[in-house]
mmCIF file of C-alpha atoms in Angstrom:
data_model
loop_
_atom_site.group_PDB
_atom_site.id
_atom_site.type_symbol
_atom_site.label_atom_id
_atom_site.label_comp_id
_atom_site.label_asym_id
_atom_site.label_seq_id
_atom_site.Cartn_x
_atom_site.Cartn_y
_atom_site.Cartn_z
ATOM 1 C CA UNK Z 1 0.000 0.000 0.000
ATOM 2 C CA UNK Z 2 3.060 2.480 1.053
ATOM 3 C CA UNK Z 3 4.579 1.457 -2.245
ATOM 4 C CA UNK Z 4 1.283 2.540 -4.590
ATOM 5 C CA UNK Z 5 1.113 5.648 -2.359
ATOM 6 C CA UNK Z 6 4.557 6.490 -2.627
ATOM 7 C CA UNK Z 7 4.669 5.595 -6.906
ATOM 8 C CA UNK Z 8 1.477 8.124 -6.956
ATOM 9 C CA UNK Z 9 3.489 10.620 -5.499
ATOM 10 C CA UNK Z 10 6.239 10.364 -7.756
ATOM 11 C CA UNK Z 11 4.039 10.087 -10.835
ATOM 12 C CA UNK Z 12 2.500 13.440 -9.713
ATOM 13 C CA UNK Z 13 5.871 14.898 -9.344
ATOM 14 C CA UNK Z 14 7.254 14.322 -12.596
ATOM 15 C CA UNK Z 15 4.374 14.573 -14.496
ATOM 16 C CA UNK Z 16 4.104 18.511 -12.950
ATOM 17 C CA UNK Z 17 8.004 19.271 -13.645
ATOM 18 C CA UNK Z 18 7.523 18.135 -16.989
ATOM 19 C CA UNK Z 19 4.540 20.148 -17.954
ATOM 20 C CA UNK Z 20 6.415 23.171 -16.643
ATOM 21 C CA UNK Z 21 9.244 22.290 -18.992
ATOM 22 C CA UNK Z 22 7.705 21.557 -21.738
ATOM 23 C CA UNK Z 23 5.284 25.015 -20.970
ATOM 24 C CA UNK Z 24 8.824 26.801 -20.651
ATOM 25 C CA UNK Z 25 9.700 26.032 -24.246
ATOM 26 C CA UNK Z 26 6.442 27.142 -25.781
ATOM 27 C CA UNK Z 27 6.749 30.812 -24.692
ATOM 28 C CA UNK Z 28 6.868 33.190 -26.902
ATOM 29 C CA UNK Z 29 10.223 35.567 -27.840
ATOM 30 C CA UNK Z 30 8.933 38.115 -25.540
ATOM 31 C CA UNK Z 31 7.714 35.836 -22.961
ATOM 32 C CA UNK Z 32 10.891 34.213 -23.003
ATOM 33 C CA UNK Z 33 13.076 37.506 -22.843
ATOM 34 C CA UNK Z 34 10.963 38.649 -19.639
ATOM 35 C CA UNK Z 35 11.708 35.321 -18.167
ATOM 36 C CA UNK Z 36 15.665 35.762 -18.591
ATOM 37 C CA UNK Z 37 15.550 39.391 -17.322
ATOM 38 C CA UNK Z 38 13.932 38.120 -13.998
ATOM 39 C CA UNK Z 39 16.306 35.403 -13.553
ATOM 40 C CA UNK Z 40 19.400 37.931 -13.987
ATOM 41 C CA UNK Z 41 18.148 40.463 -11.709
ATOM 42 C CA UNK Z 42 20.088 39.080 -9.093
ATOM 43 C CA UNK Z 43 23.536 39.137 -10.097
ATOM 44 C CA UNK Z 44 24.349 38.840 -13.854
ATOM 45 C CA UNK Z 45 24.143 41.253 -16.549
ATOM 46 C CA UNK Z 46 21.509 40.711 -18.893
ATOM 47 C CA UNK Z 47 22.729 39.906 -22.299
ATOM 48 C CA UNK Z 48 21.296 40.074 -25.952
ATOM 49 C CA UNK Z 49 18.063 41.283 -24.666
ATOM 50 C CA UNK Z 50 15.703 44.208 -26.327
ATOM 51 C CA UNK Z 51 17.057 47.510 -24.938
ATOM 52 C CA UNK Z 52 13.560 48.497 -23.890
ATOM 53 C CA UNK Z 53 14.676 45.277 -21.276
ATOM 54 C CA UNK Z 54 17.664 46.516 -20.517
ATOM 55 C CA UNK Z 55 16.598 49.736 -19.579
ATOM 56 C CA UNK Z 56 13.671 48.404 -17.351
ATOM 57 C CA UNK Z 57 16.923 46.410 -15.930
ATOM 58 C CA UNK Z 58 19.028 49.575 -15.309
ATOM 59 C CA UNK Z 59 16.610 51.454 -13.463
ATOM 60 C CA UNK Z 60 17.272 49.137 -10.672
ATOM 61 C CA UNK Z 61 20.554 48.362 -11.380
ATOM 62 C CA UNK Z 62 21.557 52.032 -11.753
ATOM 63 C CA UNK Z 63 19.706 54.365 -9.519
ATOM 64 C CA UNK Z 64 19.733 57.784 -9.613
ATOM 65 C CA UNK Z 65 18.862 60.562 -7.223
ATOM 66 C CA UNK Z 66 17.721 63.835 -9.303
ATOM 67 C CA UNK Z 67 17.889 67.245 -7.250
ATOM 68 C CA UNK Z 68 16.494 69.960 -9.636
ATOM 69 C CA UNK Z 69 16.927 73.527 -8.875
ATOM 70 C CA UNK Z 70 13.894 75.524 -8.782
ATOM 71 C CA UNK Z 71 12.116 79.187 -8.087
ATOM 72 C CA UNK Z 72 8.683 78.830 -5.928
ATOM 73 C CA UNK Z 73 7.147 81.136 -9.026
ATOM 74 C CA UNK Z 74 8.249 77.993 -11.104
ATOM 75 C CA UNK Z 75 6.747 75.526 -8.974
ATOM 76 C CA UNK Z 76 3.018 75.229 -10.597
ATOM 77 C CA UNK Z 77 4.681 75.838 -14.231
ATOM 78 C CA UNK Z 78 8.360 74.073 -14.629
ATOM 79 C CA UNK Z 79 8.169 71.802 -11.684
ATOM 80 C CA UNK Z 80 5.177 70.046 -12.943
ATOM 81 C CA UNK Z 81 6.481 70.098 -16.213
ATOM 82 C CA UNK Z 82 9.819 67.994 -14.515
ATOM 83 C CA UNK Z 83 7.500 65.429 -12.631
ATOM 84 C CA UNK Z 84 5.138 64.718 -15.831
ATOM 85 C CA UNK Z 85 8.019 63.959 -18.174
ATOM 86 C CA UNK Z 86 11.626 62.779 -17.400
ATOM 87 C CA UNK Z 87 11.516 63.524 -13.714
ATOM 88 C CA UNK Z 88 9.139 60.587 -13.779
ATOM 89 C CA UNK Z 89 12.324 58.086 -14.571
ATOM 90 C CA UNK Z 90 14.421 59.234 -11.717
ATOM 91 C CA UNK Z 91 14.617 56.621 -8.729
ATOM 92 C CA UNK Z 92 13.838 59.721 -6.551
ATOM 93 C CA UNK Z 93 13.135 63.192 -7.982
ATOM 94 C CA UNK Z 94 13.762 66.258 -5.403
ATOM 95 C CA UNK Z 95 12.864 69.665 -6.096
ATOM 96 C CA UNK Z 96 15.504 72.320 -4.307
ATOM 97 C CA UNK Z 97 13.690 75.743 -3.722
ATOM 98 C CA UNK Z 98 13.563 78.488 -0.605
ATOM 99 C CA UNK Z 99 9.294 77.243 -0.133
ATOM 100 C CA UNK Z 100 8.198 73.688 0.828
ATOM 101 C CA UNK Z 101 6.014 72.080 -1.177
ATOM 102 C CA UNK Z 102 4.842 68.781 -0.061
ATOM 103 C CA UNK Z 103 2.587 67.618 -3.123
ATOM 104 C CA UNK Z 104 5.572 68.040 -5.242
ATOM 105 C CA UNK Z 105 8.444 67.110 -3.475
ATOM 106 C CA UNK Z 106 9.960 70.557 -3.343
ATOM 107 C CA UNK Z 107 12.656 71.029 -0.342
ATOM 108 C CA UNK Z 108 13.335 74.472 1.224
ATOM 109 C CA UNK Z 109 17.062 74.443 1.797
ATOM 110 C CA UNK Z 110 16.529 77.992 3.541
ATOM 111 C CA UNK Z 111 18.577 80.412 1.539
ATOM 112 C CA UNK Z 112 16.704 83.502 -0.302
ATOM 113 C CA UNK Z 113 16.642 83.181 -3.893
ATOM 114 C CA UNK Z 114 19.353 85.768 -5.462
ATOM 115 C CA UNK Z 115 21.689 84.789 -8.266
ATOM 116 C CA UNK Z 116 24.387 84.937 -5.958
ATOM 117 C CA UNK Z 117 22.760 82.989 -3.082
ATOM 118 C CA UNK Z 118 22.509 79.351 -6.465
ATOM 119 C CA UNK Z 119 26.134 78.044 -4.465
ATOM 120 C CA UNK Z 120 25.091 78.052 -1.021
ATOM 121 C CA UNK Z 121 21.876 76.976 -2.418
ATOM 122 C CA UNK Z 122 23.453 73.941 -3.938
ATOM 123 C CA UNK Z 123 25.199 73.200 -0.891
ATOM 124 C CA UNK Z 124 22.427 73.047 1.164
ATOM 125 C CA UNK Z 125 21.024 70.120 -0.935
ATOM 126 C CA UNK Z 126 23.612 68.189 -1.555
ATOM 127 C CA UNK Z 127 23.607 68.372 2.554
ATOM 128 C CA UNK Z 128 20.805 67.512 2.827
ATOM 129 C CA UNK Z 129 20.743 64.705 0.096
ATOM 130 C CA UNK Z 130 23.547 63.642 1.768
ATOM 131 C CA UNK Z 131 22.174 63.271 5.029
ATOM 132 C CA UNK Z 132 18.217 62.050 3.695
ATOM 133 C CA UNK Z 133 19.600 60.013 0.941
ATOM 134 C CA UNK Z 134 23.403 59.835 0.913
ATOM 135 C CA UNK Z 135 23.447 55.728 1.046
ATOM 136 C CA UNK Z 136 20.026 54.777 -0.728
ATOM 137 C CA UNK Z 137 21.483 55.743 -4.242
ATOM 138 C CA UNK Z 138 23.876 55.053 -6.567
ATOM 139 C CA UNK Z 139 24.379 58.543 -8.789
ATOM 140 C CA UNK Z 140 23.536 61.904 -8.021
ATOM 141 C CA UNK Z 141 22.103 64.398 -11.064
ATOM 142 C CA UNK Z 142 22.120 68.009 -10.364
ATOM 143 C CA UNK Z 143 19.560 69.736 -12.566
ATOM 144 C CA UNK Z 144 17.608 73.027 -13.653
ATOM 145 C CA UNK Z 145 14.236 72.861 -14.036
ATOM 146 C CA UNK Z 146 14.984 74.215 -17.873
ATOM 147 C CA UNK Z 147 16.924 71.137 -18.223
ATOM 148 C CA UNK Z 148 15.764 67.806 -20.095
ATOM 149 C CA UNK Z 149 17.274 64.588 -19.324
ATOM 150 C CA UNK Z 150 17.081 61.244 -20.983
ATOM 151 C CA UNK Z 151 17.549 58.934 -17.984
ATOM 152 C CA UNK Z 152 17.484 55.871 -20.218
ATOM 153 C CA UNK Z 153 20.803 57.193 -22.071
ATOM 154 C CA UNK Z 154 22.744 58.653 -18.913
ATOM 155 C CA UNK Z 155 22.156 55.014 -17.026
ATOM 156 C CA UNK Z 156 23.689 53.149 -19.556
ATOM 157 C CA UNK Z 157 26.779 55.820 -19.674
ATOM 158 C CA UNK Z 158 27.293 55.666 -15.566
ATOM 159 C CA UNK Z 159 26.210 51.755 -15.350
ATOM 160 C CA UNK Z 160 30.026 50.555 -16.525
ATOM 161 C CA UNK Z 161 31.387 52.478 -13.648
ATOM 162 C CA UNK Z 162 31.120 51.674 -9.725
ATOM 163 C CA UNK Z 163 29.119 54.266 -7.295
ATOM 164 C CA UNK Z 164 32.355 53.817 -4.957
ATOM 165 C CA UNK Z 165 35.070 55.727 -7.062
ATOM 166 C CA UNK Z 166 35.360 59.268 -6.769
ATOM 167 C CA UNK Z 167 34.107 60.431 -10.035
ATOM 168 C CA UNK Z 168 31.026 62.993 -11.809
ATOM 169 C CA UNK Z 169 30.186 63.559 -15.213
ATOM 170 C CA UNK Z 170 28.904 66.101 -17.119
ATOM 171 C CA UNK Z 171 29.808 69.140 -20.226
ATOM 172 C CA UNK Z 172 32.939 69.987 -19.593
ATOM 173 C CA UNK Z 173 33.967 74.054 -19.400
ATOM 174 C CA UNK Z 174 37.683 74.671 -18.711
ATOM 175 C CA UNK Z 175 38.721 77.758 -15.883
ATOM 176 C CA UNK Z 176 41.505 78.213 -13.933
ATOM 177 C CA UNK Z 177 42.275 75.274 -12.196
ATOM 178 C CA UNK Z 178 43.217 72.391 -13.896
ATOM 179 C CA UNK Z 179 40.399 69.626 -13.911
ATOM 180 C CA UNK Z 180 37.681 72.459 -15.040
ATOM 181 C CA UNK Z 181 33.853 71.977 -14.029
ATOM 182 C CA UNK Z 182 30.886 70.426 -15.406
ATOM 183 C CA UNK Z 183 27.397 73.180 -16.710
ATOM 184 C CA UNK Z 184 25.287 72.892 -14.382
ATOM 185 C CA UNK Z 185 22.557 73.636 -16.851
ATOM 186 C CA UNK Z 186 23.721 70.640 -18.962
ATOM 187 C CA UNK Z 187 23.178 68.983 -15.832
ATOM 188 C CA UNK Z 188 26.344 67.076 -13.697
ATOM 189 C CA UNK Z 189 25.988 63.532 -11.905
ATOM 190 C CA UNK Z 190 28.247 62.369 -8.983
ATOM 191 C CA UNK Z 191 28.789 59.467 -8.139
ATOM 192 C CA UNK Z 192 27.741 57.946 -4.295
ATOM 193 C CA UNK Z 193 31.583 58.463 -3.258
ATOM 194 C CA UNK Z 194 31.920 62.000 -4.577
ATOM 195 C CA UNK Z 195 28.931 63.234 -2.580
ATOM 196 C CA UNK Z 196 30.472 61.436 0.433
ATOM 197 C CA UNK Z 197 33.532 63.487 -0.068
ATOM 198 C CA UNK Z 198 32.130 67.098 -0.493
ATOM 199 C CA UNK Z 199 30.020 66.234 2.508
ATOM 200 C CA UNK Z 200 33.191 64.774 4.713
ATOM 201 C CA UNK Z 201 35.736 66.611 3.630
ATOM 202 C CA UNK Z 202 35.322 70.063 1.685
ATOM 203 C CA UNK Z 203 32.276 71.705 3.245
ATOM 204 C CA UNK Z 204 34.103 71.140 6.331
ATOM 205 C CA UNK Z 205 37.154 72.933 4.597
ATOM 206 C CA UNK Z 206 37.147 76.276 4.085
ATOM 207 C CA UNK Z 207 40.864 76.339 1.852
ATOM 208 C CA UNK Z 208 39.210 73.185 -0.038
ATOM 209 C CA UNK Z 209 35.550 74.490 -0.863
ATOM 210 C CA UNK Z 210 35.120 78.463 0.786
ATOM 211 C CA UNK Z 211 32.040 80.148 0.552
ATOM 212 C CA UNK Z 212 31.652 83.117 -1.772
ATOM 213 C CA UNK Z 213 29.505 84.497 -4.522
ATOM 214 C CA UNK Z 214 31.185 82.483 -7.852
ATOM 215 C CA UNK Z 215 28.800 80.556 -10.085
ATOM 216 C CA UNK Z 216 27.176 76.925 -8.394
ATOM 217 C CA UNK Z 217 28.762 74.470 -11.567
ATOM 218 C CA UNK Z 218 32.421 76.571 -11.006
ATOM 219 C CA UNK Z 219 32.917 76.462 -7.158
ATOM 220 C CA UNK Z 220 31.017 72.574 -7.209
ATOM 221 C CA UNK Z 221 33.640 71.711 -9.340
ATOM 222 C CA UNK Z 222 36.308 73.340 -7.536
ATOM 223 C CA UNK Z 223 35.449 71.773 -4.497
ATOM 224 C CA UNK Z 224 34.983 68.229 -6.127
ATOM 225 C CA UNK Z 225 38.654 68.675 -7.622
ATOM 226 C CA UNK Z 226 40.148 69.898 -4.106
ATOM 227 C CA UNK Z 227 38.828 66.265 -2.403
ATOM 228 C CA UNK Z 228 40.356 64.195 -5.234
ATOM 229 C CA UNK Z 229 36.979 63.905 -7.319
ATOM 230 C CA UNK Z 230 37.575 62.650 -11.083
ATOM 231 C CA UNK Z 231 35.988 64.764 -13.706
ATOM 232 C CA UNK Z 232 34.925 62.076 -16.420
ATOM 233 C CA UNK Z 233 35.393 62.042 -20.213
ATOM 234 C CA UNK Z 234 31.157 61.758 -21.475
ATOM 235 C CA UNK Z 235 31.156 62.160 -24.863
ATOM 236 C CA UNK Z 236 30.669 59.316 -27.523
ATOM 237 C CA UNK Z 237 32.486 57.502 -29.304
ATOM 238 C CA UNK Z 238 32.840 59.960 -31.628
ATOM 239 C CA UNK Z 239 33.560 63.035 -29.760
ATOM 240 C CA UNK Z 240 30.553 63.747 -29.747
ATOM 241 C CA UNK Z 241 29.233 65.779 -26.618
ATOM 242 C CA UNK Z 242 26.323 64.125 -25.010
ATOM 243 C CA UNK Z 243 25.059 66.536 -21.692
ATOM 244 C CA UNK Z 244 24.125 69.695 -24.125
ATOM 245 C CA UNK Z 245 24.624 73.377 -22.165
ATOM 246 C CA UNK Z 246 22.441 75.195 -24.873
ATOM 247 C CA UNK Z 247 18.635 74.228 -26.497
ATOM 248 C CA UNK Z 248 18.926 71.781 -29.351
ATOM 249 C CA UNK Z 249 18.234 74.777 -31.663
ATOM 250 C CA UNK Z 250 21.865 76.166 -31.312
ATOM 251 C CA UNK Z 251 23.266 73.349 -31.402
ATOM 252 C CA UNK Z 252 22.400 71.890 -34.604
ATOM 253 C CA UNK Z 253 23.405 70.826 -37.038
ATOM 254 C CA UNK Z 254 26.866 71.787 -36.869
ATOM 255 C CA UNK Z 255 28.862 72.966 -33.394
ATOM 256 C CA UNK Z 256 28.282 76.780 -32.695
ATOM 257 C CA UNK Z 257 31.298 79.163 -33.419
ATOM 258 C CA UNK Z 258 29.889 82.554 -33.061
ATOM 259 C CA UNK Z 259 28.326 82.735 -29.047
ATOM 260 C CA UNK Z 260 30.322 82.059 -25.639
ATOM 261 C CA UNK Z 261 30.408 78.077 -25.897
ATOM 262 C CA UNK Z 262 33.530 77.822 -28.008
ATOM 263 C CA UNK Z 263 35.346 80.109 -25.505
ATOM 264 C CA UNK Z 264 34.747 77.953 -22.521
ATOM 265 C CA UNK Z 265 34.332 73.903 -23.801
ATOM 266 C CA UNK Z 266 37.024 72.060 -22.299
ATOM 267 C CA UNK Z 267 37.416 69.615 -25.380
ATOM 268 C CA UNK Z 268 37.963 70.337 -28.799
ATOM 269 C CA UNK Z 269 34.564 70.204 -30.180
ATOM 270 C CA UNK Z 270 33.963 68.038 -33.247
ATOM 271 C CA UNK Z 271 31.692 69.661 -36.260
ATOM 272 C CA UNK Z 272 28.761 67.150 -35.763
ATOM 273 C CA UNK Z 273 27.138 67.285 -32.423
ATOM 274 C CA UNK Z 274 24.375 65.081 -32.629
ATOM 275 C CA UNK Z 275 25.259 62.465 -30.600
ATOM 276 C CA UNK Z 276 23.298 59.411 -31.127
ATOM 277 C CA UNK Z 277 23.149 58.800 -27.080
ATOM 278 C CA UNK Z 278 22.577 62.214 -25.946
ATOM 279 C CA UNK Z 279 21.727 62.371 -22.535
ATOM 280 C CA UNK Z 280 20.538 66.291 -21.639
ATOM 281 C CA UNK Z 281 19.421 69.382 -22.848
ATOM 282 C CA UNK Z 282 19.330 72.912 -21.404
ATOM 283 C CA UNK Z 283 17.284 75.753 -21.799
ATOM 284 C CA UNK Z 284 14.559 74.154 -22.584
ATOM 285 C CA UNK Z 285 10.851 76.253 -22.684
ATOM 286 C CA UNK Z 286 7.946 75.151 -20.952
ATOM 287 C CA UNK Z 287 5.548 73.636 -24.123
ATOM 288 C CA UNK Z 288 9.020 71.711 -25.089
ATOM 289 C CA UNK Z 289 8.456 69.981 -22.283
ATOM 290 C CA UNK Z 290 5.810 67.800 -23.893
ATOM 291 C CA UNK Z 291 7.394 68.213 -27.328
ATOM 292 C CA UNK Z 292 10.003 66.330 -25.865
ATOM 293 C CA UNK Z 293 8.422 63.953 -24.460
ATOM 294 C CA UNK Z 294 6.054 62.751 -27.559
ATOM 295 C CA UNK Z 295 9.371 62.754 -30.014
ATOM 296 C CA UNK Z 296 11.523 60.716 -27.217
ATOM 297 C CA UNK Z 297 8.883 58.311 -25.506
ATOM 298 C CA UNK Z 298 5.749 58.172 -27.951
ATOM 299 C CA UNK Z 299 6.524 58.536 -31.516
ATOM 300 C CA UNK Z 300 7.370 55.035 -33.155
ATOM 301 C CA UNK Z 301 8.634 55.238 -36.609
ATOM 302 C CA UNK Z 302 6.592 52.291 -39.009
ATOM 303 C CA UNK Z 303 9.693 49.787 -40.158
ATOM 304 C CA UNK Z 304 12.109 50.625 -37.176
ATOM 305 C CA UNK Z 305 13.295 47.181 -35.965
ATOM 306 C CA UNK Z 306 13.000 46.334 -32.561
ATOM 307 C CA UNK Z 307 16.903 45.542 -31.976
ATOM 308 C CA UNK Z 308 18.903 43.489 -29.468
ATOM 309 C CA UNK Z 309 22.210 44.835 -27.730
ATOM 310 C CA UNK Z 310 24.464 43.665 -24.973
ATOM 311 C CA UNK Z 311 25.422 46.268 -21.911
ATOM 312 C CA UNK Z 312 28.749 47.470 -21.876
ATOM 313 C CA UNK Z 313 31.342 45.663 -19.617
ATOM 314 C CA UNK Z 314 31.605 46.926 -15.980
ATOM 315 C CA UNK Z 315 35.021 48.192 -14.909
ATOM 316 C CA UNK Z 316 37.100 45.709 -12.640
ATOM 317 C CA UNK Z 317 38.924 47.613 -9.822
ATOM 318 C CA UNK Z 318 42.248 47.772 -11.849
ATOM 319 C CA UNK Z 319 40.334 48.604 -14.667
ATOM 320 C CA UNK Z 320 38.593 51.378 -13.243
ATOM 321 C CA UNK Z 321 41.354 52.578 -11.284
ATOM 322 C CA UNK Z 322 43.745 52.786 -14.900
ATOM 323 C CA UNK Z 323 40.504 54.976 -16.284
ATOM 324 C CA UNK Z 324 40.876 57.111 -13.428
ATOM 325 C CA UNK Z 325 44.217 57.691 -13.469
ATOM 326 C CA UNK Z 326 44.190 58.461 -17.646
ATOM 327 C CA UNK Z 327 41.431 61.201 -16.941
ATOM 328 C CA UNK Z 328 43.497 62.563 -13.638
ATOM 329 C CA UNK Z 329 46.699 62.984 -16.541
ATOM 330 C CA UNK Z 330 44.185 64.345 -19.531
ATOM 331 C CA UNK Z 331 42.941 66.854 -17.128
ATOM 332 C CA UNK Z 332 46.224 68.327 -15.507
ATOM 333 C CA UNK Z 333 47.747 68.526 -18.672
ATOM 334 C CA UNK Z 334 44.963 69.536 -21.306
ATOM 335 C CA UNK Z 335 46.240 73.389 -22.451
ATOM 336 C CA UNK Z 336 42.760 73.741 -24.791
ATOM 337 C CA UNK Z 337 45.183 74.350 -27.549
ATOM 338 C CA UNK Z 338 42.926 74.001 -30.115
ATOM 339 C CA UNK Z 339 41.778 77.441 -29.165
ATOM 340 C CA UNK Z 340 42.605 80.082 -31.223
ATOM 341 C CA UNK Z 341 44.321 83.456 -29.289
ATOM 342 C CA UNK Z 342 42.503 86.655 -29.823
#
């Protein structure tokens, strides 16, 4: 009797693990693909999947804090505009202003709104980022709110790199110090270690990151520099510059030549500047919001192929740490030569 019991048992075993297998190869492509993401979300990379996938994938894998600097005479017009469109994409979205606003997620950092005040406002946030959020995230992405940012595209340019190495991205202007800073209307990103470091180390400092009335992106990346923070190389393959500190309208087709970008790029800019992963956009009016928005995340042109990619490889320390240290030379020793004397 044990014996039929126990041959029943069996019998209902296998016959259920063989309907799942056989069930698991009659999904469909999709099906299939879903199935592969969930079993990599653990540890491996997903390979050779659709890059709609992947970037589903990233979100998690990659996550990124946005702080966007705001007016509270902005907050019912730009603000919303953010949190409709590509605000939505951040892990968290912050809004940095001098008047709370709950329903919105706008922060008072406590510092009047002058043009000279946008430094100590900035410092205030990353404070209090720091403090709120400093160990929940991976990246940090300082913003305007007349900024556009393709999350998608600036995920898959930080994912090769770890959080833990001192490091920010962003359009490149040259000054006088060495490394230069990144627009802060292109929008910057720093990693998890970098905002550690400002936070330990250089708003403690007065000689390392003083207080005084010199533009936010300039004295950020003067302090960043001062604490050992790597400014990274962003653009494409190509040259090509991918956080844009000007509306799309100047900057196409061609690089502009006759306003106050050429003067202050870091890199020598290359004729075509349509890069084909752009990441941001500045300057950007309120109904482009939207227009945005349709031409990025709802248009679908008939015959486009739905294609397949791998990510790019992550960094091993050695790796990472050689990258570093080629970026640290580049930066000490770039004389913007390519500029022509006046």
């Amino acid at each position: 009797m044990y014996r039929n019991i126990l041959c029943l048992a069996l019998g209902l075993i296998v016959g259920i693990q063989l309907t799942d297998f056989l069930e698991y190869f009659q999904l469909t492509d999709s099906q299939f693909a879903s199935t592969a993401i969930t079993q990599l979300e653990e540890g491996a990379t997903p390979q050779l999947a659709t890059e709609e996938e992947l970037a589903l994938w990233l979100h998690n894998e990659t996550r990124v804090l946005c702080m966007v600097l705001t007016l509270p005479k902005n907050h019912q017009t730009r603000v919303r505009r953010v949190k409709d469109t590509w605000g939505r994409r951040c892990n968290k979205l912050i809004f940095i202003s001098s008047q709370e606003d709950r329903e919105l997620g706008v922060i008072d950092v406590g510092v009047p709104e002058e043009r000279n005040n946008l430094y100590l406002k900035m410092r205030k946030a990353l404070e209090y980022v720091y403090q709120n959020h400093g160990e929940d995230y991976d990246w940090f992405l300082k913003a305007d709110d007349d900024t556009f940012v393709i999350m998608e595209n600036l995920r898959l340019l930080l994912y090769p790199y770890d959080p833990e190495a001192a490091l920010y991205f962003g359009h490149r202007f040259r000054t006088t110090f060495p490394q230069g800073y990144m627009s802060g209307g292109a929008g910057y990103v720093m990693s998890r270690d970098a905002l550690r470091r400002l936070n330990l180390f250089a708003f403690n400092n007065s000689q390392f990151c003083p207080i005084n009335n010199m533009s936010e992106d300039r004295q950020i990346g003067f302090c960043l520099q001062n604490v050992g923070v790597v400014a990274g190389d962003s653009r494409d393959e190509e040259g090509r510059d991918r956080f844009l500190p000007l509306s799309l309208k100047f900057m196409l087709p061609t690089f502009p030549t006759n306003n106050w970008l050429p003067k202050l790029t870091f890199y020598e800019p290359v004729n075509e500047t349509g890069s084909t992963s752009g990441i941001s956009f500045h300057y950007v009016k309120i109904h482009e919001f939207e227009m945005y928005e349709y031409l990025l995340y709802r248009l679908r042109i008939f015959g486009t192929p739905l294609s397949q990619r791998s990510l790019p490889s992550r960094l091993g320390p050695d790796e990472l740490q050689n990258q570093l240290n080629l970026w640290a030379q580049e930066n000490s020793t770039n004389s913007n030569a390519w500029l022509q004397p006046n």
